[in-house]
């Protein structure tokens, strides 16, 4: 018998600028970001589909900074935002296979990406001393095709989840939990240990309309002998991520014991299904098991060390890093190492007051000079990782890492040098791509719009809603966030009062520009109210902050008063209900709107004076997402201004090579890939649907450079075939996807490339 070595198969070398290992959301976003910067990218994925834990193989919800509606105006923009919005249109039912297609089509649309599916990385060639390692190549085996592949690049991005590339390259990393003393984290254990969050396998059921029997396999767990029936939520209508708590392996090495963990998770699922079907406690005769995962969805393993380690304090204090390149907002969400068999709750949560920042220095290795990290393996403590690990946040981290890797390759510098010497270039690249970053001002001098005279045919100055579609009983306090620009000079409310009484209204500042919770009281008033229905009352609360910002109004509980509600939301206005916290949940949110009747509506209110929150100037420079206010231009209703326009004018002329527009895609609407909750519209109503862009040259000739109908995207870039020497530019809006006004977040006129 003759034996042959695999080395007889020729080694194929693939050359690119950047190699991304891992095709989860972090890797997909990293590859797309780098390719859009002109890089040649190899995207290497060891599974047959993209998406990682979000794919049809595992089917985990893509959660992110919105925290299921706890954080406001927090949905991701950039590439992750594009994927959410596209999925909402093409996949309104939340089909996991259609989500696979959204990711695959996005990658295939980028000519700079070469995709290698079913390719398992097995070797990393790296050299240099421990303090300054450098990756020379990454090699692997493409299953099915029997190809040996070697990837050579200038930069490498480890988006593998478990951190295999960095481990083989000698990058410093941590696993398990740090001690409380190391970073002074109150949620860390007293002593460091090796425990992590566990892995999960999910399952789906369906009603077939007739009785179906179920004979459990011999290895199914008898869950009546565990704490599961009493401590975990089992009900016949549950599917997929409703069973997020089917988790195990946190007290083991989730890589070394991956097979054991998978077997235990499947045994538990078959036992849970047996309990549902055969215990007689559920009406489950017509239910059958439709799908069960075969791949454990891992939560945690290696966390590489960068030049900054993100901590609990950075998350909760919302540390405003100078080199911030991404953000998160999910709670610090930690699970017991015993997972589903633990005798404590399946998770505990500590929500920051708003979105927090993630620095560039946490996205590259401190000792491997050409390695970036993206996803759940970034430089963070176990406690901070409890928030950064969710997939939409991993996606925005991936985009930042992809941008960083591309800029490093272009500048010929290390990631550390990029973070210390080229921050302006990083910020401007992030702003230009509309990536997910908070509080980074658009100041790029290559955008001629920043030097233009800005006018509009109209702007919304009266913020209010008069039409009533319902009532909200003030049994508990009601919070209302309104933009204040330049001052709050009182409000009017439409209310019912069943008897003579009084209404107390306080005004609070929110503390940080991205927060929507009360921080410190700045004003308050008590108003006498007479009995009556549908009456407008004046509430003379006044506040003039030093700069425009949001105000948090608290309408104190009064069971004799009901506030009328509008049939739709108001721009920049958020309504929140209040609840008392139990002693068991002191770290969860008090104020929230999610799943309440106030979602997508607002109290019937009117600001007493005109607001400047929606001026034309808001659409040029500034910020490309809400930050101390809505940060957009909004026209008067189309009934009054049928074709609202934004005008930019220059003297002298400027050479324009690209015009870009960012429209309002309602970042307070919480989208999700598999529709844990449903958003009722395929296209976000706030988006402009029809528009044209006209440029006037030196001779006074007006040319239409874009004429778009049926738009459903937030960020539209229109590259001109030839640069235009322009004296003015006009954006004309001729239709929206539902809202009554034109809404534009940013209008940009980029200089022609030299």
XYZ file of C-alpha atoms in Angstrom:
754
model
C 0.000 0.000 0.000
C 1.352 3.408 -1.019
C 0.762 6.454 1.164
C 0.899 9.996 -0.109
C 1.545 13.219 1.746
C -0.726 16.244 1.400
C 2.393 18.222 0.496
C 2.174 16.675 -2.950
C -0.709 19.047 -3.619
C 0.844 22.270 -4.945
C 0.770 25.342 -2.722
C -1.044 28.253 -4.358
C 0.017 31.718 -3.225
C -2.560 34.511 -3.170
C -1.191 38.063 -3.054
C -3.308 40.933 -1.795
C -2.960 44.143 0.175
C -4.972 42.866 3.137
C -5.969 39.383 4.255
C -9.049 39.108 6.448
C -9.435 35.791 8.236
C -12.989 35.162 9.396
C -16.215 35.750 7.499
C -18.499 36.664 10.370
C -19.962 40.162 10.458
C -16.693 41.618 11.734
C -14.733 40.061 8.861
C -17.335 40.935 6.233
C -17.417 44.579 7.308
C -13.617 44.717 7.530
C -13.202 43.310 4.025
C -15.820 45.648 2.548
C -14.311 48.688 4.264
C -10.799 47.905 3.043
C -11.945 47.145 -0.516
C -13.845 50.426 -0.690
C -10.570 52.183 0.072
C -9.083 50.657 -3.088
C -7.392 47.699 -1.409
C -7.131 44.205 -2.871
C -8.589 41.994 -0.141
C -8.561 38.246 0.471
C -11.515 37.248 2.665
C -10.946 33.792 4.151
C -13.843 31.961 5.808
C -13.797 28.414 7.174
C -17.536 27.848 6.663
C -19.606 27.551 3.454
C -21.560 30.732 4.272
C -20.761 34.190 5.573
C -22.153 35.694 8.744
C -20.650 33.605 11.527
C -23.061 33.336 14.439
C -25.663 35.306 12.465
C -25.639 32.905 9.515
C -28.236 30.249 8.714
C -25.865 27.722 10.312
C -26.210 29.255 13.796
C -29.055 31.850 13.527
C -28.287 34.303 16.314
C -29.985 37.704 16.249
C -27.711 40.562 15.229
C -27.909 42.837 18.249
C -26.024 46.071 18.656
C -25.893 49.514 20.187
C -29.672 49.972 20.241
C -29.886 47.253 22.927
C -33.358 46.294 21.660
C -34.499 49.905 21.966
C -32.926 50.853 25.295
C -30.503 53.268 23.596
C -31.963 55.902 21.283
C -30.792 57.027 17.851
C -28.218 54.294 18.279
C -28.586 52.081 15.220
C -25.349 51.566 13.363
C -24.548 53.422 10.149
C -21.839 52.640 7.611
C -21.613 49.077 6.317
C -23.509 47.504 9.201
C -26.273 50.041 8.698
C -26.393 49.256 4.962
C -26.799 45.551 5.726
C -29.635 46.199 8.179
C -31.506 48.457 5.755
C -31.011 46.091 2.812
C -32.190 43.129 4.885
C -35.269 45.091 5.922
C -36.192 45.530 2.259
C -35.250 42.132 0.824
C -36.019 40.005 3.867
C -38.964 41.457 5.806
C -39.882 38.018 7.159
C -36.456 37.444 8.710
C -35.548 34.337 6.709
C -32.042 33.233 7.821
C -31.145 32.070 4.300
C -32.056 35.448 2.820
C -29.806 37.067 5.418
C -26.979 34.860 4.108
C -27.707 36.285 0.665
C -27.599 39.889 1.878
C -24.043 39.306 3.115
C -22.913 37.293 0.109
C -24.228 39.841 -2.378
C -22.563 42.705 -0.501
C -19.193 40.936 -0.699
C -19.594 39.902 -4.326
C -20.486 43.466 -5.296
C -16.977 44.633 -4.316
C -14.552 43.848 -7.126
C -11.581 44.256 -4.795
C -12.536 41.258 -2.641
C -11.537 37.705 -3.482
C -13.632 35.345 -1.357
C -12.371 31.988 -0.128
C -15.136 29.976 1.529
C -14.575 26.581 3.212
C -10.955 27.584 3.797
C -9.554 26.590 7.161
C -6.430 28.466 8.279
C -3.876 26.095 9.751
C -0.493 27.827 9.634
C 0.858 31.310 10.205
C 4.370 32.322 9.242
C 5.587 35.109 11.511
C 9.002 36.412 12.428
C 10.747 38.804 14.752
C 11.232 39.023 18.503
C 8.284 38.685 20.871
C 8.027 42.473 21.232
C 7.832 43.100 17.500
C 6.412 40.185 15.568
C 5.315 40.465 11.936
C 3.099 38.108 9.967
C 4.553 37.035 6.628
C 1.840 34.640 5.454
C -1.270 32.743 6.490
C -1.921 29.300 5.008
C -4.884 26.996 4.935
C -6.786 24.184 3.272
C -9.876 24.714 1.143
C -12.130 21.772 1.868
C -13.952 20.150 -1.018
C -11.593 21.730 -3.542
C -8.502 20.119 -1.957
C -6.470 23.284 -2.424
C -3.502 24.367 -0.333
C -3.581 28.160 -0.145
C -1.078 30.667 1.177
C -2.084 34.303 1.651
C 0.564 37.023 1.542
C -0.332 40.616 2.409
C 0.951 43.802 3.932
C -1.725 43.797 6.644
C -3.732 41.030 8.298
C -7.031 41.256 10.140
C -7.869 38.512 12.607
C -11.668 38.349 12.566
C -11.694 34.622 13.290
C -13.582 34.982 16.562
C -11.397 32.595 18.514
C -8.256 34.482 17.457
C -6.412 31.647 15.728
C -4.260 33.871 13.496
C -3.004 36.018 16.332
C -2.385 32.976 18.515
C -0.257 31.293 15.842
C 1.558 34.587 15.186
C 2.507 35.019 18.826
C 0.222 37.951 19.632
C -0.340 38.599 23.323
C -3.817 37.688 24.523
C -5.964 36.923 27.548
C -8.642 34.334 28.177
C -10.993 34.079 31.113
C -11.733 36.766 33.657
C -9.383 39.368 35.114
C -9.327 39.934 38.849
C -11.312 42.792 40.315
C -8.126 44.473 41.467
C -6.401 44.510 38.059
C -8.686 47.132 36.497
C -10.794 48.049 39.539
C -13.907 46.577 37.891
C -16.763 45.941 40.283
C -18.243 43.186 38.098
C -14.966 41.259 37.835
C -14.405 38.315 40.215
C -12.164 38.779 43.222
C -9.604 36.413 41.725
C -8.739 35.904 38.075
C -9.865 32.622 36.560
C -10.234 30.803 33.242
C -14.023 30.963 33.049
C -15.704 32.453 29.997
C -19.153 32.825 28.523
C -20.369 29.544 27.054
C -21.559 28.416 23.637
C -25.107 28.001 22.324
C -26.995 25.874 19.826
C -30.493 26.969 18.825
C -33.535 25.182 17.398
C -36.741 26.000 15.522
C -40.172 24.348 15.689
C -43.302 24.618 13.554
C -46.978 23.668 13.765
C -47.842 21.159 11.009
C -51.576 21.095 11.800
C -51.792 17.473 12.896
C -50.354 15.373 15.760
C -46.685 14.478 15.435
C -44.984 12.131 17.862
C -41.463 12.537 19.150
C -39.236 9.713 20.315
C -36.191 11.200 22.048
C -32.744 9.784 21.311
C -31.027 7.790 24.008
C -28.604 10.610 24.744
C -31.280 13.264 25.394
C -30.929 14.893 28.810
C -33.732 14.463 31.325
C -34.094 18.147 32.112
C -36.448 17.471 35.024
C -33.299 16.480 36.894
C -31.841 19.950 36.285
C -32.803 23.505 37.220
C -33.960 24.257 33.657
C -37.754 23.749 34.090
C -37.912 26.084 37.080
C -35.307 28.730 36.185
C -35.476 28.994 32.389
C -38.246 30.165 30.050
C -39.742 27.258 28.096
C -42.919 27.761 26.089
C -44.340 26.269 22.943
C -44.173 29.501 20.930
C -40.436 29.964 21.428
C -37.995 29.686 18.522
C -34.368 30.359 17.787
C -32.824 33.032 19.992
C -35.724 32.843 22.429
C -33.549 29.989 23.679
C -30.385 32.070 24.025
C -30.034 30.590 27.515
C -29.253 27.118 26.125
C -25.608 27.775 26.918
C -22.833 25.566 28.203
C -19.071 25.254 28.385
C -18.069 28.448 30.162
C -16.184 26.418 32.750
C -14.309 24.557 30.011
C -11.947 25.532 27.218
C -14.502 26.361 24.520
C -12.024 25.471 21.750
C -10.334 22.387 23.198
C -13.705 20.980 24.320
C -15.756 22.176 21.343
C -16.970 18.667 20.460
C -18.012 17.877 24.028
C -19.817 21.213 24.263
C -21.707 20.583 21.008
C -22.771 17.122 22.179
C -24.005 18.446 25.530
C -25.937 21.305 23.931
C -27.667 18.971 21.495
C -28.460 16.511 24.267
C -30.049 19.340 26.230
C -32.095 20.508 23.231
C -33.465 17.026 22.584
C -34.302 16.827 26.280
C -36.027 20.220 26.261
C -37.999 19.147 23.201
C -38.966 15.930 24.959
C -40.205 17.986 27.913
C -42.219 20.231 25.608
C -43.707 17.404 23.561
C -44.199 14.619 26.064
C -44.581 16.072 29.552
C -48.246 16.944 29.033
C -47.638 20.469 30.337
C -47.798 22.111 26.905
C -50.251 22.095 24.008
C -47.584 20.775 21.660
C -49.173 17.794 19.893
C -49.011 19.436 16.452
C -45.499 20.790 16.823
C -42.472 19.249 15.160
C -38.780 20.012 15.330
C -37.967 21.927 12.152
C -34.266 22.748 12.562
C -31.488 22.300 15.085
C -28.049 23.832 14.784
C -24.989 21.651 14.313
C -22.387 24.363 14.985
C -22.030 25.830 18.500
C -22.242 29.592 18.509
C -19.272 30.626 20.629
C -19.425 33.764 22.721
C -15.904 34.162 24.058
C -12.348 32.938 23.797
C -9.111 34.867 23.211
C -9.001 38.644 23.664
C -5.841 40.139 22.195
C -3.937 42.896 23.951
C -3.737 46.225 22.142
C -2.305 49.567 23.175
C -5.516 50.175 25.133
C -7.578 47.612 27.011
C -11.231 48.650 27.083
C -12.666 48.293 30.595
C -15.930 48.409 32.496
C -15.185 52.046 33.312
C -14.778 52.973 29.650
C -18.168 51.455 28.867
C -20.125 52.901 31.778
C -18.325 56.270 31.868
C -18.580 56.572 28.069
C -14.922 57.599 27.905
C -14.535 60.074 24.982
C -11.324 58.681 23.465
C -9.457 61.002 21.149
C -8.975 58.050 18.767
C -12.562 56.777 18.884
C -13.479 54.889 15.723
C -16.574 52.888 16.667
C -19.264 52.698 19.316
C -21.395 50.242 21.262
C -24.445 50.473 23.472
C -25.425 46.951 24.490
C -25.448 46.332 28.205
C -22.555 44.686 29.973
C -24.198 41.285 29.581
C -22.526 38.524 31.574
C -23.702 34.932 31.958
C -22.903 32.361 34.652
C -20.162 29.886 33.611
C -22.560 27.027 34.332
C -24.870 28.289 31.626
C -28.221 26.523 31.410
C -27.467 24.345 34.430
C -26.606 27.284 36.697
C -28.862 27.967 39.659
C -28.727 31.744 39.116
C -30.378 33.776 36.341
C -29.135 33.193 32.808
C -27.751 36.710 32.489
C -27.292 40.004 34.277
C -27.137 43.409 32.613
C -25.645 46.811 33.325
C -26.685 49.434 30.790
C -24.541 52.514 30.192
C -26.497 55.797 30.074
C -25.969 55.896 26.313
C -23.588 54.746 23.617
C -19.897 54.443 24.490
C -16.774 54.814 22.361
C -14.247 52.220 21.171
C -10.703 53.462 20.454
C -8.466 52.586 17.531
C -5.816 51.454 20.021
C -8.009 48.497 21.015
C -8.121 47.184 17.438
C -4.493 46.282 16.770
C -1.991 44.009 18.446
C 0.512 45.569 20.779
C 3.278 43.198 19.672
C 2.423 42.011 16.128
C 3.058 45.080 14.026
C 0.842 44.253 11.030
C -2.129 42.596 12.732
C -5.522 44.160 13.364
C -8.327 42.594 15.389
C -12.017 42.735 14.591
C -14.986 41.317 16.459
C -15.071 39.596 19.807
C -11.267 39.243 20.056
C -10.437 42.949 20.446
C -8.476 44.376 23.347
C -11.001 44.456 26.202
C -11.436 43.001 29.643
C -13.911 40.195 30.158
C -16.373 42.656 31.693
C -16.170 45.194 28.859
C -16.298 42.333 26.363
C -19.721 41.546 27.842
C -20.941 44.534 25.814
C -18.621 44.708 22.778
C -19.238 41.048 21.843
C -22.665 41.516 20.207
C -22.534 41.180 16.458
C -23.589 44.589 15.170
C -20.934 46.118 17.421
C -18.465 43.541 16.087
C -19.478 44.698 12.610
C -18.726 48.381 13.237
C -15.453 47.370 14.876
C -14.721 45.373 11.725
C -15.351 48.378 9.505
C -13.031 50.499 11.651
C -10.329 47.809 11.507
C -10.724 47.512 7.735
C -10.383 51.268 7.331
C -7.404 51.288 9.661
C -5.684 48.455 7.829
C -6.244 50.165 4.473
C -4.898 53.503 5.713
C -1.885 51.774 7.284
C -1.125 50.054 3.987
C -1.557 53.302 2.033
C 0.562 55.339 4.461
C 3.214 52.620 4.775
C 2.995 52.773 8.557
C 2.219 50.435 11.439
C -1.165 50.489 13.179
C 0.464 52.133 16.186
C 1.916 54.879 13.993
C -1.480 55.363 12.370
C -3.104 55.850 15.795
C -0.461 58.305 16.965
C 0.483 60.219 13.813
C -2.430 60.018 11.369
C -5.589 60.466 13.414
C -6.909 63.255 11.207
C -6.789 60.936 8.183
C -8.555 58.206 10.172
C -11.329 60.538 11.319
C -11.883 61.920 7.847
C -12.040 58.465 6.299
C -14.615 57.421 8.894
C -16.727 60.510 8.265
C -16.497 60.172 4.487
C -17.734 56.563 4.592
C -20.519 57.374 7.086
C -19.119 54.748 9.460
C -20.410 54.316 13.002
C -18.672 56.876 15.180
C -20.004 59.366 17.709
C -19.143 63.021 18.046
C -16.512 63.243 15.310
C -17.045 66.506 13.478
C -16.874 66.622 9.692
C -14.029 69.039 8.945
C -12.485 67.534 5.822
C -11.279 70.450 3.624
C -11.730 68.338 0.466
C -15.495 68.685 0.958
C -16.230 71.999 -0.728
C -19.644 72.129 0.944
C -17.920 73.275 4.138
C -16.881 76.505 2.408
C -20.188 77.105 0.620
C -22.976 79.565 1.316
C -25.897 77.412 2.401
C -29.557 78.226 1.855
C -32.809 76.290 1.618
C -36.245 76.972 0.216
C -37.674 76.276 3.677
C -36.888 74.772 7.046
C -39.045 73.306 9.777
C -39.263 75.811 12.637
C -42.437 74.784 14.420
C -41.957 71.505 16.263
C -45.205 69.999 17.411
C -48.105 67.611 16.855
C -51.743 68.664 17.235
C -53.707 65.700 15.863
C -54.630 63.151 18.529
C -54.775 59.403 17.909
C -54.917 58.178 21.498
C -54.237 58.885 25.158
C -51.527 57.983 27.617
C -52.627 57.771 31.232
C -50.112 59.446 33.523
C -50.249 56.576 35.998
C -46.456 56.659 35.978
C -44.138 59.466 34.975
C -43.601 60.213 31.309
C -40.298 61.356 29.825
C -40.115 63.468 26.684
C -36.827 64.369 25.008
C -36.944 67.486 22.803
C -34.184 69.354 20.954
C -33.386 72.783 22.409
C -31.935 75.190 19.845
C -31.327 77.852 20.983
C -33.638 77.891 24.028
C -36.682 76.248 25.570
C -39.325 78.907 26.157
C -42.180 76.684 27.276
C -44.371 74.003 25.751
C -48.041 73.323 25.224
C -49.600 69.939 25.934
C -52.926 68.443 24.839
C -54.409 66.689 27.865
C -57.525 65.383 29.569
C -58.074 66.057 33.261
C -60.865 64.241 35.077
C -60.830 66.857 37.871
C -59.053 70.054 38.895
C -55.483 69.111 39.672
C -51.891 70.116 39.020
C -49.166 68.862 36.689
C -45.503 69.009 37.662
C -42.973 69.171 34.833
C -39.205 69.143 35.350
C -36.458 69.793 32.796
C -33.193 67.864 32.967
C -30.048 68.018 30.918
C -28.948 64.620 29.619
C -25.289 64.752 30.601
C -23.721 63.651 27.326
C -24.657 64.488 23.721
C -25.517 60.848 22.923
C -27.656 60.194 26.018
C -31.438 60.134 26.393
C -31.788 59.830 30.157
C -32.154 62.585 32.786
C -28.885 63.660 34.339
C -29.365 66.894 36.291
C -32.446 69.032 36.781
C -32.166 72.539 35.326
C -35.755 73.820 35.577
C -39.217 72.881 36.769
C -42.753 74.184 37.137
C -46.093 73.164 38.622
C -49.136 74.015 36.485
C -52.710 74.264 37.735
C -55.052 72.238 35.515
C -58.839 72.492 35.404
C -61.103 69.572 34.625
C -61.764 69.092 30.913
C -61.018 67.021 27.833
C -58.761 67.708 24.837
C -57.522 70.978 26.289
C -54.235 72.674 25.502
C -52.342 73.767 28.581
C -49.283 75.989 28.689
C -46.281 74.709 30.641
C -43.899 77.660 31.123
C -40.660 75.695 31.561
C -37.638 77.660 30.399
C -34.018 76.729 29.827
C -31.261 78.278 27.731
C -28.236 75.984 27.542
C -24.859 77.353 26.501
C -24.972 75.266 23.308
C -27.854 73.530 21.522
C -28.656 70.181 23.114
C -31.469 67.854 24.104
C -33.693 68.464 27.102
C -35.329 65.656 29.052
C -38.786 66.710 30.267
C -40.351 64.682 33.071
C -44.139 64.826 33.323
C -44.689 63.561 36.838
C -47.249 60.876 37.480
C -50.821 62.057 38.080
C -53.567 59.462 37.725
C -56.147 62.190 37.028
C -54.396 63.309 33.813
C -54.060 61.685 30.398
C -51.769 63.037 27.677
C -52.972 62.845 24.081
C -50.617 61.108 21.641
C -49.937 61.821 17.982
C -50.424 59.319 15.132
C -46.713 59.376 14.351
C -43.315 60.375 15.771
C -41.857 63.881 15.749
C -38.308 64.456 14.507
C -35.858 64.556 17.380
C -38.549 63.776 19.986
C -38.490 60.617 22.100
C -41.200 59.585 24.558
C -40.274 57.220 27.382
C -42.110 55.588 30.234
C -40.786 55.225 33.746
C -40.650 52.165 35.955
C -39.386 51.563 39.444
C -36.460 49.172 39.649
C -36.474 46.129 41.876
C -33.548 45.352 44.154
C -32.617 42.508 41.797
C -32.065 44.767 38.778
C -30.395 47.987 39.933
C -28.295 48.191 36.768
C -31.067 47.983 34.173
C -32.844 50.923 32.632
C -35.547 53.018 34.315
C -36.658 54.933 31.251
C -37.510 53.135 28.043
C -39.913 53.291 25.134
C -39.376 49.881 23.600
C -42.455 47.628 23.381
C -44.593 50.433 24.790
C -47.504 52.055 22.979
C -45.425 55.229 22.699
C -43.038 53.671 20.191
C -43.354 55.480 16.824
C -45.518 58.169 18.362
C -45.151 61.247 20.564
C -47.217 63.302 22.990
C -49.325 65.996 21.374
C -47.115 68.962 22.200
C -45.987 72.246 20.690
C -42.837 74.189 21.404
C -43.769 77.745 22.348
C -41.135 79.324 20.092
C -39.467 78.531 16.796
C -36.626 76.001 16.794
C -33.373 76.182 14.869
C -32.739 72.455 15.247
C -33.530 71.760 11.586
C -31.770 74.646 9.832
C -30.133 74.215 6.435
C -26.698 74.644 8.013
C -27.179 71.378 9.913
C -26.730 69.442 6.645
C -23.216 70.743 6.001
C -20.230 69.762 8.139
C -21.160 69.099 11.726
C -22.160 65.552 12.628
C -23.682 62.821 10.496
C -25.875 61.339 13.202
C -27.786 62.702 16.222
C -25.407 64.377 18.669
C -26.888 66.850 21.150
C -29.838 67.108 18.797
C -31.076 65.676 15.470
C -28.277 67.152 13.299
C -30.203 67.375 10.011
C -32.039 69.771 7.750
C -35.789 69.292 7.597
C -37.975 71.266 5.219
C -41.466 72.548 5.798
C -44.154 69.976 4.855
C -44.327 69.125 1.158
C -47.845 70.538 1.103
C -46.269 73.950 1.693
C -42.933 73.445 -0.099
C -43.626 70.817 -2.813
C -40.013 70.587 -4.022
C -37.786 71.574 -1.093
C -34.236 72.427 -2.056
C -30.824 72.819 -0.486
C -28.461 75.241 -2.228
C -24.671 75.458 -2.019
C -22.940 78.417 -3.661
C -19.245 79.276 -4.124
C -17.187 82.265 -5.114
C -14.720 81.542 -6.624
C -15.631 78.322 -8.431
C -14.702 74.887 -7.085
C -13.882 71.661 -8.912
C -16.270 68.876 -7.914
C -15.687 65.206 -8.651
C -18.335 63.611 -6.442
C -21.551 64.670 -4.726
C -22.766 62.609 -1.787
C -25.962 62.822 0.222
C -26.797 61.215 3.547
C -30.526 60.933 4.115
C -32.351 60.307 7.371
C -32.995 56.580 7.834
C -34.434 56.997 11.356
C -31.636 55.688 13.551
C -34.119 55.334 16.406
C -35.808 52.458 14.560
C -34.329 49.221 15.878
C -33.753 46.877 12.923
C -32.640 43.280 13.319
C -31.729 40.529 10.876
C -34.074 37.689 11.925
C -36.855 39.922 13.238
C -36.979 39.226 16.938
C -39.350 42.167 16.587
C -41.005 43.406 13.439
C -40.572 46.795 11.839
C -43.746 47.261 9.758
C -42.240 48.963 6.714
C -39.807 47.572 4.152
C -38.371 51.034 3.422
C -37.866 53.501 6.252
C -40.448 56.303 5.834
C -37.985 59.053 6.768
C -35.822 58.373 3.703
C -36.054 60.636 0.682
C -37.328 58.536 -2.234
C -37.000 60.900 -5.234
C -34.448 63.625 -5.790
C -32.169 65.235 -8.312
C -28.868 67.058 -8.041
C -28.053 69.965 -10.311
C -24.691 71.678 -10.738
C -24.237 75.141 -12.267
C -20.899 75.805 -13.969
C -18.976 79.025 -14.686
C -21.010 79.680 -17.813
C -24.237 79.485 -15.877
C -25.185 76.144 -17.434
C -27.171 73.887 -15.142
C -26.518 70.149 -15.468
C -28.442 67.366 -13.746
C -25.809 64.984 -12.442
C -28.213 62.662 -10.636
C -31.932 61.982 -11.015
C -33.022 59.269 -8.613
C -36.383 57.650 -7.955
C -37.382 54.923 -5.482
C -34.352 55.510 -3.281
C -34.204 53.304 -0.183
C -30.623 53.954 0.925
C -29.149 56.325 3.478
C -25.807 57.148 1.822
C -25.806 57.935 -1.902
C -22.569 58.774 -3.699
C -22.677 60.235 -7.211
C -19.290 60.250 -8.951
C -19.021 62.569 -11.926
C -17.469 61.191 -15.148
C -15.563 64.454 -15.481
C -14.882 67.091 -12.796
C -17.152 70.132 -12.942
C -16.056 73.683 -12.165
C -19.104 74.717 -10.153
C -20.463 78.000 -8.889
C -23.456 76.357 -7.200
C -25.139 73.066 -6.496
C -28.765 72.298 -5.832
C -30.386 69.234 -4.194
C -34.071 69.076 -5.118
C -36.309 66.643 -3.202
C -39.445 65.540 -5.042
C -40.669 62.708 -2.818
C -40.196 60.788 0.411
C -40.984 57.257 1.554
C -43.680 58.434 3.932
C -42.831 61.416 6.108
C -44.302 64.783 5.112
C -40.990 66.692 4.856
C -37.596 66.352 3.190
C -34.884 65.261 5.613
C -31.186 65.500 4.780
C -28.439 64.665 7.241
C -25.494 65.719 5.095
C -24.859 67.169 1.637
C -21.276 66.897 0.418
C -19.424 68.116 -2.675
C -16.069 66.378 -2.759
C -13.141 67.868 -4.611
C -12.060 66.250 -7.863
C -9.172 63.835 -7.331
C -5.865 65.111 -8.616
